[in-house]
């Protein structure tokens, strides 16, 4: 879960367009939410609006929400509540709320937050025209729109998220996403490729193809192209040097897809494959449609065909009815597979899901204990796995500065920091790793005896 807001560097854009109307977008949640906020911003810019650093300076404020975790929902509701003060001070400001919080709850939310002018569901961009009449003259063909981080931004992005399939046909018993985002809808191959070409023309070097179940891509399209076919097409786009995808479902992680990752040089050797639990009975009640044995087989096959792959997964602890032994089965699976990264969450019931009807019978303190146990185990495993890089040289794509250090990721999605003068943003750099932690690597750029940064030749 991330909280994304505009950066102060964008103030220069506003100053360069005196008199223009302004927008501010507040986003919390997954990469799909980030991508949809970028689309909304692109629409508004096409209509002549410019970004505002603060909501107090905006003519329209859009809040993009998430309800996958209670913490995310609480933050979103808190922010919406705080906007009442803005509306009292500036009654003319227009406020719109979107994201997974909205679907099916518009009437209840409108009664609770009467200062919000519009509630619209994920991807329902056309409804913004009721607040922004200028959008009536804008073609909402998103492929034809400039991206949010494009024109005039001080630090143009070098990576981008590209949604390729919306919605989800799985109905996991704990997940609200299918009820809020609907059934799966794949974007045509040519539309995705056209968007990636435009991103590449604007300097983006790495794209991540997104979907709630990204490897279900294409089954609803004519000819049924799959994700492996899409990866091949995106691979041919000049200027794009790295391709990632997430989030995958074990049921659809086919040998064809594994071979595409192994054989296509631009596709990064990183796989995010949520397992959620290491116990078959818990998986059955989660409605995950695979067994632990089937999951192990997929992991073994991935490692067989992609020897240098890095793996990440998602875990839920404290699911209704989860016994100590069932939790230990998960713990033992993590010890066995040794993931590079584990995202662990304590179960919280989401109203409207199947599991919300069941007793939430694992005490909160026990959930915390299991959560801590997984975190401590993974911290040890991640440290051991990252220490193998010390003394080695890794390739990273530098995407920005963080606390005075340049930041980038390896092809395996490991975070790397280094210090060096000059502008390294958007460059492929070889870094000799000097230190390793469970969460990132530290290193020194390899200069080859030159004062210039060592940029890899492509």
Tab-separated table of C-alpha atoms in Angstrom:
chain	number	residue	atom	x	y	z
A	1	UNK	CA	0.000	0.000	0.000
A	2	UNK	CA	1.330	3.409	-0.930
A	3	UNK	CA	0.274	7.021	-0.460
A	4	UNK	CA	0.972	9.059	-3.561
A	5	UNK	CA	0.714	12.834	-3.855
A	6	UNK	CA	2.103	15.481	-6.174
A	7	UNK	CA	5.667	16.684	-5.671
A	8	UNK	CA	6.660	20.305	-5.017
A	9	UNK	CA	8.640	20.343	-8.286
A	10	UNK	CA	5.320	20.617	-10.108
A	11	UNK	CA	4.858	24.139	-8.804
A	12	UNK	CA	6.913	25.385	-11.750
A	13	UNK	CA	4.302	24.011	-14.146
A	14	UNK	CA	1.527	25.932	-12.410
A	15	UNK	CA	3.542	29.142	-12.442
A	16	UNK	CA	4.199	28.697	-16.162
A	17	UNK	CA	0.446	28.657	-16.960
A	18	UNK	CA	-1.053	31.712	-15.209
A	19	UNK	CA	-4.838	31.663	-14.960
A	20	UNK	CA	-5.160	27.949	-15.688
A	21	UNK	CA	-7.519	25.852	-13.619
A	22	UNK	CA	-5.800	23.432	-11.279
A	23	UNK	CA	-6.296	19.886	-10.051
A	24	UNK	CA	-4.961	17.882	-7.120
A	25	UNK	CA	-5.109	14.075	-6.909
A	26	UNK	CA	-4.672	12.145	-3.643
A	27	UNK	CA	-4.093	8.432	-4.147
A	28	UNK	CA	-3.725	5.497	-1.814
A	29	UNK	CA	-3.470	1.800	-2.598
A	30	UNK	CA	-2.127	-0.409	-5.329
A	31	UNK	CA	-0.292	0.267	-8.575
A	32	UNK	CA	-3.616	0.028	-10.413
A	33	UNK	CA	-4.822	3.030	-8.427
A	34	UNK	CA	-1.618	4.891	-9.302
A	35	UNK	CA	-2.203	4.170	-12.979
A	36	UNK	CA	-5.840	5.287	-12.831
A	37	UNK	CA	-4.877	8.513	-11.092
A	38	UNK	CA	-2.370	9.117	-13.879
A	39	UNK	CA	-5.154	8.599	-16.432
A	40	UNK	CA	-7.455	11.047	-14.636
A	41	UNK	CA	-4.635	13.588	-14.526
A	42	UNK	CA	-3.981	13.098	-18.221
A	43	UNK	CA	-7.634	13.793	-18.991
A	44	UNK	CA	-7.631	16.952	-16.908
A	45	UNK	CA	-4.444	18.189	-18.526
A	46	UNK	CA	-5.961	17.563	-21.936
A	47	UNK	CA	-8.853	19.764	-20.794
A	48	UNK	CA	-6.426	22.578	-19.936
A	49	UNK	CA	-5.942	21.988	-16.212
A	50	UNK	CA	-2.543	21.987	-14.496
A	51	UNK	CA	-1.509	20.156	-11.301
A	52	UNK	CA	-1.613	21.873	-7.921
A	53	UNK	CA	0.817	20.904	-5.185
A	54	UNK	CA	-1.808	21.364	-2.452
A	55	UNK	CA	-5.522	20.662	-2.424
A	56	UNK	CA	-6.076	24.208	-1.107
A	57	UNK	CA	-4.809	25.596	-4.430
A	58	UNK	CA	-6.947	23.328	-6.638
A	59	UNK	CA	-10.193	23.888	-8.494
A	60	UNK	CA	-10.900	20.159	-8.425
A	61	UNK	CA	-9.678	17.547	-5.939
A	62	UNK	CA	-9.863	13.845	-6.759
A	63	UNK	CA	-9.487	11.244	-4.012
A	64	UNK	CA	-8.586	7.724	-5.227
A	65	UNK	CA	-9.341	5.224	-2.477
A	66	UNK	CA	-8.507	1.660	-1.433
A	67	UNK	CA	-10.353	-0.756	0.866
A	68	UNK	CA	-8.223	-3.876	0.625
A	69	UNK	CA	-6.909	-3.191	4.147
A	70	UNK	CA	-8.696	-1.407	6.987
A	71	UNK	CA	-5.760	0.974	7.409
A	72	UNK	CA	-6.060	2.158	3.804
A	73	UNK	CA	-9.825	2.633	4.136
A	74	UNK	CA	-9.414	4.576	7.385
A	75	UNK	CA	-6.821	6.897	5.813
A	76	UNK	CA	-9.057	7.569	2.826
A	77	UNK	CA	-12.103	8.269	4.992
A	78	UNK	CA	-10.020	10.547	7.195
A	79	UNK	CA	-8.803	12.539	4.206
A	80	UNK	CA	-12.323	12.848	2.764
A	81	UNK	CA	-13.536	14.041	6.157
A	82	UNK	CA	-10.788	16.662	6.332
A	83	UNK	CA	-11.895	18.093	2.971
A	84	UNK	CA	-15.050	19.445	4.656
A	85	UNK	CA	-12.954	22.332	5.956
A	86	UNK	CA	-11.702	23.093	2.432
A	87	UNK	CA	-15.280	23.070	1.120
A	88	UNK	CA	-16.421	25.475	3.851
A	89	UNK	CA	-13.612	27.899	3.031
A	90	UNK	CA	-13.970	27.523	-0.742
A	91	UNK	CA	-17.473	26.368	-1.702
A	92	UNK	CA	-16.526	26.592	-5.392
A	93	UNK	CA	-13.925	23.803	-5.190
A	94	UNK	CA	-15.179	20.535	-6.688
A	95	UNK	CA	-14.446	17.277	-4.897
A	96	UNK	CA	-14.641	13.820	-6.511
A	97	UNK	CA	-13.987	10.458	-4.887
A	98	UNK	CA	-13.212	7.268	-6.794
A	99	UNK	CA	-11.596	3.879	-6.207
A	100	UNK	CA	-12.717	0.694	-4.528
A	101	UNK	CA	-14.366	2.511	-1.612
A	102	UNK	CA	-17.059	3.863	-3.898
A	103	UNK	CA	-18.592	0.954	-5.785
A	104	UNK	CA	-22.049	0.083	-4.478
A	105	UNK	CA	-21.820	2.584	-1.635
A	106	UNK	CA	-22.459	5.909	-3.355
A	107	UNK	CA	-25.715	6.689	-1.528
A	108	UNK	CA	-24.409	5.826	1.945
A	109	UNK	CA	-21.194	7.755	1.377
A	110	UNK	CA	-23.026	10.764	-0.036
A	111	UNK	CA	-25.108	10.968	3.130
A	112	UNK	CA	-21.999	10.753	5.315
A	113	UNK	CA	-19.902	13.224	3.280
A	114	UNK	CA	-22.325	15.728	1.706
A	115	UNK	CA	-19.473	18.071	0.713
A	116	UNK	CA	-18.304	15.588	-1.949
A	117	UNK	CA	-19.675	16.563	-5.365
A	118	UNK	CA	-19.140	13.286	-7.238
A	119	UNK	CA	-18.639	9.621	-6.395
A	120	UNK	CA	-17.496	7.482	-9.315
A	121	UNK	CA	-16.229	3.936	-9.601
A	122	UNK	CA	-12.812	2.742	-10.778
A	123	UNK	CA	-12.116	3.661	-14.416
A	124	UNK	CA	-15.427	5.556	-14.825
A	125	UNK	CA	-13.551	8.592	-16.115
A	126	UNK	CA	-16.422	9.754	-18.311
A	127	UNK	CA	-18.401	10.723	-15.187
A	128	UNK	CA	-15.892	13.494	-14.438
A	129	UNK	CA	-17.521	15.577	-17.172
A	130	UNK	CA	-20.268	16.528	-14.693
A	131	UNK	CA	-17.634	18.449	-12.693
A	132	UNK	CA	-15.307	19.379	-15.545
A	133	UNK	CA	-17.420	20.494	-18.533
A	134	UNK	CA	-14.239	20.974	-20.565
A	135	UNK	CA	-13.919	17.174	-20.716
A	136	UNK	CA	-16.872	17.079	-23.120
A	137	UNK	CA	-14.432	18.155	-25.830
A	138	UNK	CA	-11.778	15.593	-24.865
A	139	UNK	CA	-11.499	12.199	-26.532
A	140	UNK	CA	-11.456	9.715	-23.649
A	141	UNK	CA	-9.395	7.304	-25.699
A	142	UNK	CA	-6.726	6.968	-23.029
A	143	UNK	CA	-4.116	5.740	-25.487
A	144	UNK	CA	-4.155	9.132	-27.174
A	145	UNK	CA	-3.625	11.091	-23.978
A	146	UNK	CA	-0.292	12.338	-22.608
A	147	UNK	CA	0.645	10.776	-19.312
A	148	UNK	CA	0.516	12.665	-16.057
A	149	UNK	CA	4.258	12.750	-15.566
A	150	UNK	CA	4.957	14.055	-19.049
A	151	UNK	CA	4.915	17.643	-20.277
A	152	UNK	CA	6.906	20.086	-18.197
A	153	UNK	CA	7.490	17.992	-15.106
A	154	UNK	CA	10.866	18.728	-13.555
A	155	UNK	CA	11.678	15.035	-13.042
A	156	UNK	CA	10.027	12.963	-15.785
A	157	UNK	CA	9.368	9.363	-14.848
A	158	UNK	CA	11.566	6.589	-16.174
A	159	UNK	CA	9.178	3.813	-15.114
A	160	UNK	CA	5.437	3.545	-15.690
A	161	UNK	CA	2.490	1.318	-14.834
A	162	UNK	CA	0.300	0.136	-17.708
A	163	UNK	CA	-3.017	-1.553	-16.832
A	164	UNK	CA	-3.716	-4.407	-19.251
A	165	UNK	CA	-6.669	-6.143	-17.583
A	166	UNK	CA	-9.266	-4.730	-15.210
A	167	UNK	CA	-11.409	-6.573	-12.690
A	168	UNK	CA	-11.148	-10.139	-11.410
A	169	UNK	CA	-13.122	-13.340	-12.020
A	170	UNK	CA	-11.802	-15.059	-8.904
A	171	UNK	CA	-13.939	-14.541	-5.823
A	172	UNK	CA	-11.492	-15.196	-3.009
A	173	UNK	CA	-13.491	-15.303	0.196
A	174	UNK	CA	-11.553	-12.437	1.825
A	175	UNK	CA	-11.247	-10.062	-1.153
A	176	UNK	CA	-13.505	-7.121	-1.963
A	177	UNK	CA	-11.841	-6.300	-5.308
A	178	UNK	CA	-14.148	-8.366	-7.598
A	179	UNK	CA	-17.200	-6.650	-6.085
A	180	UNK	CA	-15.714	-3.199	-6.580
A	181	UNK	CA	-13.898	-3.576	-9.915
A	182	UNK	CA	-16.151	-6.085	-11.648
A	183	UNK	CA	-15.303	-8.998	-13.902
A	184	UNK	CA	-12.153	-9.249	-15.990
A	185	UNK	CA	-11.879	-6.966	-19.007
A	186	UNK	CA	-8.693	-7.138	-21.090
A	187	UNK	CA	-7.439	-4.225	-23.155
A	188	UNK	CA	-6.730	-5.110	-26.798
A	189	UNK	CA	-3.096	-5.918	-27.558
A	190	UNK	CA	-2.747	-3.081	-30.061
A	191	UNK	CA	-4.069	-0.559	-27.537
A	192	UNK	CA	-1.554	-1.648	-24.898
A	193	UNK	CA	1.316	-1.588	-27.384
A	194	UNK	CA	0.306	1.870	-28.627
A	195	UNK	CA	0.365	3.208	-25.064
A	196	UNK	CA	3.779	1.669	-24.391
A	197	UNK	CA	5.120	3.210	-27.610
A	198	UNK	CA	3.985	6.646	-26.461
A	199	UNK	CA	5.596	6.110	-23.068
A	200	UNK	CA	8.855	5.087	-24.706
A	201	UNK	CA	8.774	8.193	-26.913
A	202	UNK	CA	8.595	10.311	-23.740
A	203	UNK	CA	11.618	8.672	-22.123
A	204	UNK	CA	10.097	5.854	-20.078
A	205	UNK	CA	12.556	2.955	-19.950
A	206	UNK	CA	10.642	0.398	-17.871
A	207	UNK	CA	6.965	-0.583	-17.872
A	208	UNK	CA	5.025	-2.778	-15.471
A	209	UNK	CA	1.943	-4.444	-16.932
A	210	UNK	CA	-0.822	-4.434	-14.336
A	211	UNK	CA	-3.887	-6.454	-13.480
A	212	UNK	CA	-5.627	-7.792	-10.406
A	213	UNK	CA	-4.917	-11.153	-12.067
A	214	UNK	CA	-2.518	-10.063	-14.781
A	215	UNK	CA	-1.821	-13.568	-16.094
A	216	UNK	CA	-5.522	-14.016	-16.863
A	217	UNK	CA	-4.969	-11.472	-19.629
A	218	UNK	CA	-6.567	-12.046	-23.016
A	219	UNK	CA	-9.069	-14.849	-22.441
A	220	UNK	CA	-11.925	-12.442	-23.235
A	221	UNK	CA	-10.330	-11.045	-26.420
A	222	UNK	CA	-10.774	-12.325	-29.993
A	223	UNK	CA	-8.223	-15.057	-30.635
A	224	UNK	CA	-7.496	-15.255	-26.891
A	225	UNK	CA	-3.939	-13.879	-26.807
A	226	UNK	CA	-2.349	-14.502	-23.417
A	227	UNK	CA	0.116	-12.576	-21.277
A	228	UNK	CA	3.084	-14.319	-22.899
A	229	UNK	CA	1.864	-13.090	-26.310
A	230	UNK	CA	1.487	-9.555	-24.947
A	231	UNK	CA	4.992	-9.642	-23.446
A	232	UNK	CA	6.388	-10.543	-26.885
A	233	UNK	CA	4.643	-7.574	-28.482
A	234	UNK	CA	5.716	-5.101	-25.793
A	235	UNK	CA	9.232	-6.530	-26.009
A	236	UNK	CA	9.451	-5.242	-29.588
A	237	UNK	CA	8.800	-1.599	-28.623
A	238	UNK	CA	12.008	0.431	-29.197
A	239	UNK	CA	13.187	2.378	-26.171
A	240	UNK	CA	11.625	0.094	-23.591
A	241	UNK	CA	14.457	-1.746	-21.851
A	242	UNK	CA	12.707	-3.518	-18.993
A	243	UNK	CA	9.294	-5.139	-18.633
A	244	UNK	CA	7.638	-6.360	-15.438
A	245	UNK	CA	4.137	-7.617	-14.641
A	246	UNK	CA	1.958	-8.132	-11.582
A	247	UNK	CA	-0.042	-9.488	-9.833
A	248	UNK	CA	-0.209	-13.126	-10.960
A	249	UNK	CA	-2.359	-16.055	-9.803
A	250	UNK	CA	-0.729	-19.494	-9.377
A	251	UNK	CA	-3.532	-21.157	-11.346
A	252	UNK	CA	-2.615	-19.285	-14.525
A	253	UNK	CA	1.189	-19.289	-14.263
A	254	UNK	CA	1.719	-21.508	-17.291
A	255	UNK	CA	4.907	-22.981	-18.705
A	256	UNK	CA	4.425	-20.705	-21.722
A	257	UNK	CA	4.533	-17.648	-19.465
A	258	UNK	CA	7.582	-18.954	-17.579
A	259	UNK	CA	9.393	-19.501	-20.884
A	260	UNK	CA	8.509	-15.962	-21.993
A	261	UNK	CA	10.159	-14.572	-18.858
A	262	UNK	CA	13.153	-16.842	-19.426
A	263	UNK	CA	13.560	-16.152	-23.157
A	264	UNK	CA	12.675	-12.464	-23.638
A	265	UNK	CA	15.720	-10.361	-22.666
A	266	UNK	CA	13.703	-7.288	-21.674
A	267	UNK	CA	11.388	-9.182	-19.308
A	268	UNK	CA	12.862	-8.996	-15.820
A	269	UNK	CA	13.627	-12.142	-13.846
A	270	UNK	CA	11.235	-11.310	-11.037
A	271	UNK	CA	7.969	-13.086	-10.232
A	272	UNK	CA	5.350	-11.974	-7.738
A	273	UNK	CA	3.164	-15.008	-7.010
A	274	UNK	CA	0.895	-14.672	-3.954
A	275	UNK	CA	0.403	-17.907	-2.002
A	276	UNK	CA	-1.611	-16.350	0.903
A	277	UNK	CA	-1.351	-19.488	3.061
A	278	UNK	CA	0.772	-22.612	3.323
A	279	UNK	CA	-2.131	-24.787	4.479
A	280	UNK	CA	-4.501	-26.545	2.096
A	281	UNK	CA	-7.573	-26.241	4.304
A	282	UNK	CA	-7.045	-22.509	4.719
A	283	UNK	CA	-6.505	-22.168	0.957
A	284	UNK	CA	-9.772	-24.023	0.369
A	285	UNK	CA	-11.672	-21.650	2.649
A	286	UNK	CA	-9.915	-18.712	0.988
A	287	UNK	CA	-11.198	-20.078	-2.369
A	288	UNK	CA	-7.741	-19.848	-3.920
A	289	UNK	CA	-8.240	-22.810	-6.327
A	290	UNK	CA	-4.825	-24.457	-5.864
A	291	UNK	CA	-3.070	-26.585	-3.287
A	292	UNK	CA	0.244	-26.068	-1.554
A	293	UNK	CA	1.635	-28.965	-3.613
A	294	UNK	CA	0.568	-27.292	-6.864
A	295	UNK	CA	2.103	-24.020	-5.725
A	296	UNK	CA	5.391	-25.742	-4.885
A	297	UNK	CA	5.425	-27.335	-8.342
A	298	UNK	CA	4.995	-23.945	-10.042
A	299	UNK	CA	7.809	-22.422	-7.964
A	300	UNK	CA	10.078	-25.360	-8.797
A	301	UNK	CA	9.292	-24.977	-12.499
A	302	UNK	CA	9.966	-21.237	-12.396
A	303	UNK	CA	13.331	-21.801	-10.739
A	304	UNK	CA	14.173	-24.574	-13.183
A	305	UNK	CA	13.627	-22.387	-16.262
A	306	UNK	CA	14.746	-19.063	-14.714
A	307	UNK	CA	17.679	-19.940	-12.416
A	308	UNK	CA	18.382	-16.326	-11.356
A	309	UNK	CA	14.747	-15.462	-10.644
A	310	UNK	CA	13.772	-13.480	-7.558
A	311	UNK	CA	10.447	-14.337	-5.954
A	312	UNK	CA	7.981	-12.384	-3.866
A	313	UNK	CA	4.687	-13.443	-2.358
A	314	UNK	CA	1.752	-12.303	-0.227
A	315	UNK	CA	0.661	-13.881	3.058
A	316	UNK	CA	-2.434	-13.399	5.220
A	317	UNK	CA	-2.155	-14.442	8.864
A	318	UNK	CA	-5.065	-14.891	11.256
A	319	UNK	CA	-7.622	-15.907	8.621
A	320	UNK	CA	-10.883	-17.088	10.261
A	321	UNK	CA	-10.376	-20.520	11.766
A	322	UNK	CA	-6.603	-20.554	11.209
A	323	UNK	CA	-5.105	-22.817	13.867
A	324	UNK	CA	-1.590	-22.661	15.217
A	325	UNK	CA	-0.649	-25.729	13.174
A	326	UNK	CA	-2.070	-24.183	9.999
A	327	UNK	CA	-0.065	-21.024	10.646
A	328	UNK	CA	3.052	-23.137	11.186
A	329	UNK	CA	2.435	-24.769	7.798
A	330	UNK	CA	2.679	-21.298	6.283
A	331	UNK	CA	5.781	-20.526	8.317
A	332	UNK	CA	7.449	-23.756	7.185
A	333	UNK	CA	6.575	-23.058	3.535
A	334	UNK	CA	8.289	-19.659	3.773
A	335	UNK	CA	11.360	-21.302	5.315
A	336	UNK	CA	11.394	-23.875	2.516
A	337	UNK	CA	10.930	-21.613	-0.519
A	338	UNK	CA	12.999	-18.681	0.792
A	339	UNK	CA	11.318	-15.808	-1.004
A	340	UNK	CA	13.241	-12.629	-1.658
A	341	UNK	CA	10.321	-10.568	-0.374
A	342	UNK	CA	7.139	-11.368	1.558
A	343	UNK	CA	4.208	-8.976	1.947
A	344	UNK	CA	2.384	-10.060	5.108
A	345	UNK	CA	-0.955	-8.748	6.350
A	346	UNK	CA	-3.141	-9.510	9.321
A	347	UNK	CA	-6.609	-10.603	8.250
A	348	UNK	CA	-9.317	-7.975	8.593
A	349	UNK	CA	-12.898	-8.672	7.480
A	350	UNK	CA	-14.097	-6.630	4.521
A	351	UNK	CA	-17.887	-6.101	4.544
A	352	UNK	CA	-19.557	-7.779	1.586
A	353	UNK	CA	-17.064	-10.635	1.284
A	354	UNK	CA	-17.831	-14.248	2.110
A	355	UNK	CA	-15.358	-14.452	4.991
A	356	UNK	CA	-16.927	-11.391	6.628
A	357	UNK	CA	-19.890	-13.648	7.498
A	358	UNK	CA	-17.634	-15.953	9.512
A	359	UNK	CA	-16.434	-15.390	13.061
A	360	UNK	CA	-13.203	-13.397	13.123
A	361	UNK	CA	-12.005	-15.846	15.751
A	362	UNK	CA	-8.231	-15.350	15.809
A	363	UNK	CA	-7.559	-12.781	18.566
A	364	UNK	CA	-5.899	-9.585	17.409
A	365	UNK	CA	-2.899	-10.123	19.666
A	366	UNK	CA	-2.438	-13.588	18.166
A	367	UNK	CA	-2.599	-12.081	14.687
A	368	UNK	CA	0.104	-9.623	15.716
A	369	UNK	CA	2.264	-12.453	17.056
A	370	UNK	CA	1.978	-14.410	13.812
A	371	UNK	CA	2.616	-11.249	11.796
A	372	UNK	CA	5.797	-10.549	13.799
A	373	UNK	CA	6.943	-14.152	13.428
A	374	UNK	CA	6.656	-13.976	9.626
A	375	UNK	CA	8.383	-10.584	9.520
A	376	UNK	CA	11.276	-11.811	11.657
A	377	UNK	CA	11.675	-14.970	9.591
A	378	UNK	CA	11.607	-13.034	6.334
A	379	UNK	CA	14.042	-10.418	7.624
A	380	UNK	CA	16.573	-13.190	8.259
A	381	UNK	CA	15.956	-14.884	4.901
A	382	UNK	CA	16.065	-11.603	2.952
A	383	UNK	CA	19.315	-10.588	4.628
A	384	UNK	CA	20.900	-13.938	3.747
A	385	UNK	CA	19.682	-13.741	0.156
A	386	UNK	CA	20.842	-10.145	-0.280
A	387	UNK	CA	24.281	-10.844	1.197
A	388	UNK	CA	25.098	-12.952	-1.841
A	389	UNK	CA	25.327	-9.712	-3.828
A	390	UNK	CA	28.111	-8.186	-1.703
A	391	UNK	CA	31.221	-7.821	-3.850
A	392	UNK	CA	29.265	-8.383	-7.043
A	393	UNK	CA	28.318	-5.822	-9.679
A	394	UNK	CA	24.631	-5.429	-10.478
A	395	UNK	CA	22.786	-3.468	-13.134
A	396	UNK	CA	20.214	-0.958	-11.932
A	397	UNK	CA	17.913	1.521	-13.604
A	398	UNK	CA	18.163	4.776	-11.630
A	399	UNK	CA	14.693	6.213	-11.043
A	400	UNK	CA	15.371	9.053	-8.623
A	401	UNK	CA	16.892	10.442	-5.449
A	402	UNK	CA	16.013	9.391	-1.902
A	403	UNK	CA	17.585	11.167	1.088
A	404	UNK	CA	20.561	12.318	-0.928
A	405	UNK	CA	21.276	8.934	-2.498
A	406	UNK	CA	20.533	7.754	-6.013
A	407	UNK	CA	18.026	4.930	-6.074
A	408	UNK	CA	17.359	2.146	-8.535
A	409	UNK	CA	16.339	-1.483	-8.841
A	410	UNK	CA	18.011	-4.552	-10.226
A	411	UNK	CA	16.277	-6.698	-12.813
A	412	UNK	CA	15.262	-8.859	-9.849
A	413	UNK	CA	13.540	-5.828	-8.260
A	414	UNK	CA	16.068	-5.444	-5.428
A	415	UNK	CA	16.395	-1.838	-4.265
A	416	UNK	CA	19.917	-0.360	-4.550
A	417	UNK	CA	21.265	2.985	-3.316
A	418	UNK	CA	24.523	4.774	-4.127
A	419	UNK	CA	26.043	8.222	-3.685
A	420	UNK	CA	27.628	10.076	-6.581
A	421	UNK	CA	27.656	13.609	-8.003
A	422	UNK	CA	25.888	14.405	-11.243
A	423	UNK	CA	22.521	13.471	-12.681
A	424	UNK	CA	22.031	9.686	-12.929
A	425	UNK	CA	18.279	9.615	-13.313
A	426	UNK	CA	16.994	7.393	-16.136
A	427	UNK	CA	20.360	5.687	-16.661
A	428	UNK	CA	21.338	2.048	-16.556
A	429	UNK	CA	24.307	1.860	-14.213
A	430	UNK	CA	26.552	-0.900	-12.931
A	431	UNK	CA	26.930	-0.741	-9.160
A	432	UNK	CA	29.405	-2.737	-7.085
A	433	UNK	CA	27.551	-3.826	-3.938
A	434	UNK	CA	29.371	-3.018	-0.696
A	435	UNK	CA	26.666	-3.614	1.934
A	436	UNK	CA	23.461	-5.634	2.184
A	437	UNK	CA	20.424	-5.316	4.421
A	438	UNK	CA	17.126	-7.254	4.331
A	439	UNK	CA	15.485	-4.395	2.449
A	440	UNK	CA	18.087	-2.899	0.115
A	441	UNK	CA	21.691	-2.892	-1.090
A	442	UNK	CA	24.318	-0.144	-0.886
A	443	UNK	CA	27.063	0.216	-3.453
A	444	UNK	CA	29.387	2.289	-5.605
A	445	UNK	CA	28.957	3.047	-9.309
A	446	UNK	CA	31.540	1.393	-11.530
A	447	UNK	CA	33.180	4.208	-13.509
A	448	UNK	CA	35.806	2.296	-15.439
A	449	UNK	CA	38.415	4.961	-14.594
A	450	UNK	CA	36.355	7.733	-16.151
A	451	UNK	CA	34.738	10.689	-14.441
A	452	UNK	CA	31.593	9.926	-16.379
A	453	UNK	CA	28.961	7.545	-15.000
A	454	UNK	CA	29.267	4.000	-16.288
A	455	UNK	CA	26.199	3.641	-18.468
A	456	UNK	CA	25.527	0.227	-19.936
A	457	UNK	CA	25.458	0.076	-23.702
A	458	UNK	CA	22.195	-1.292	-25.057
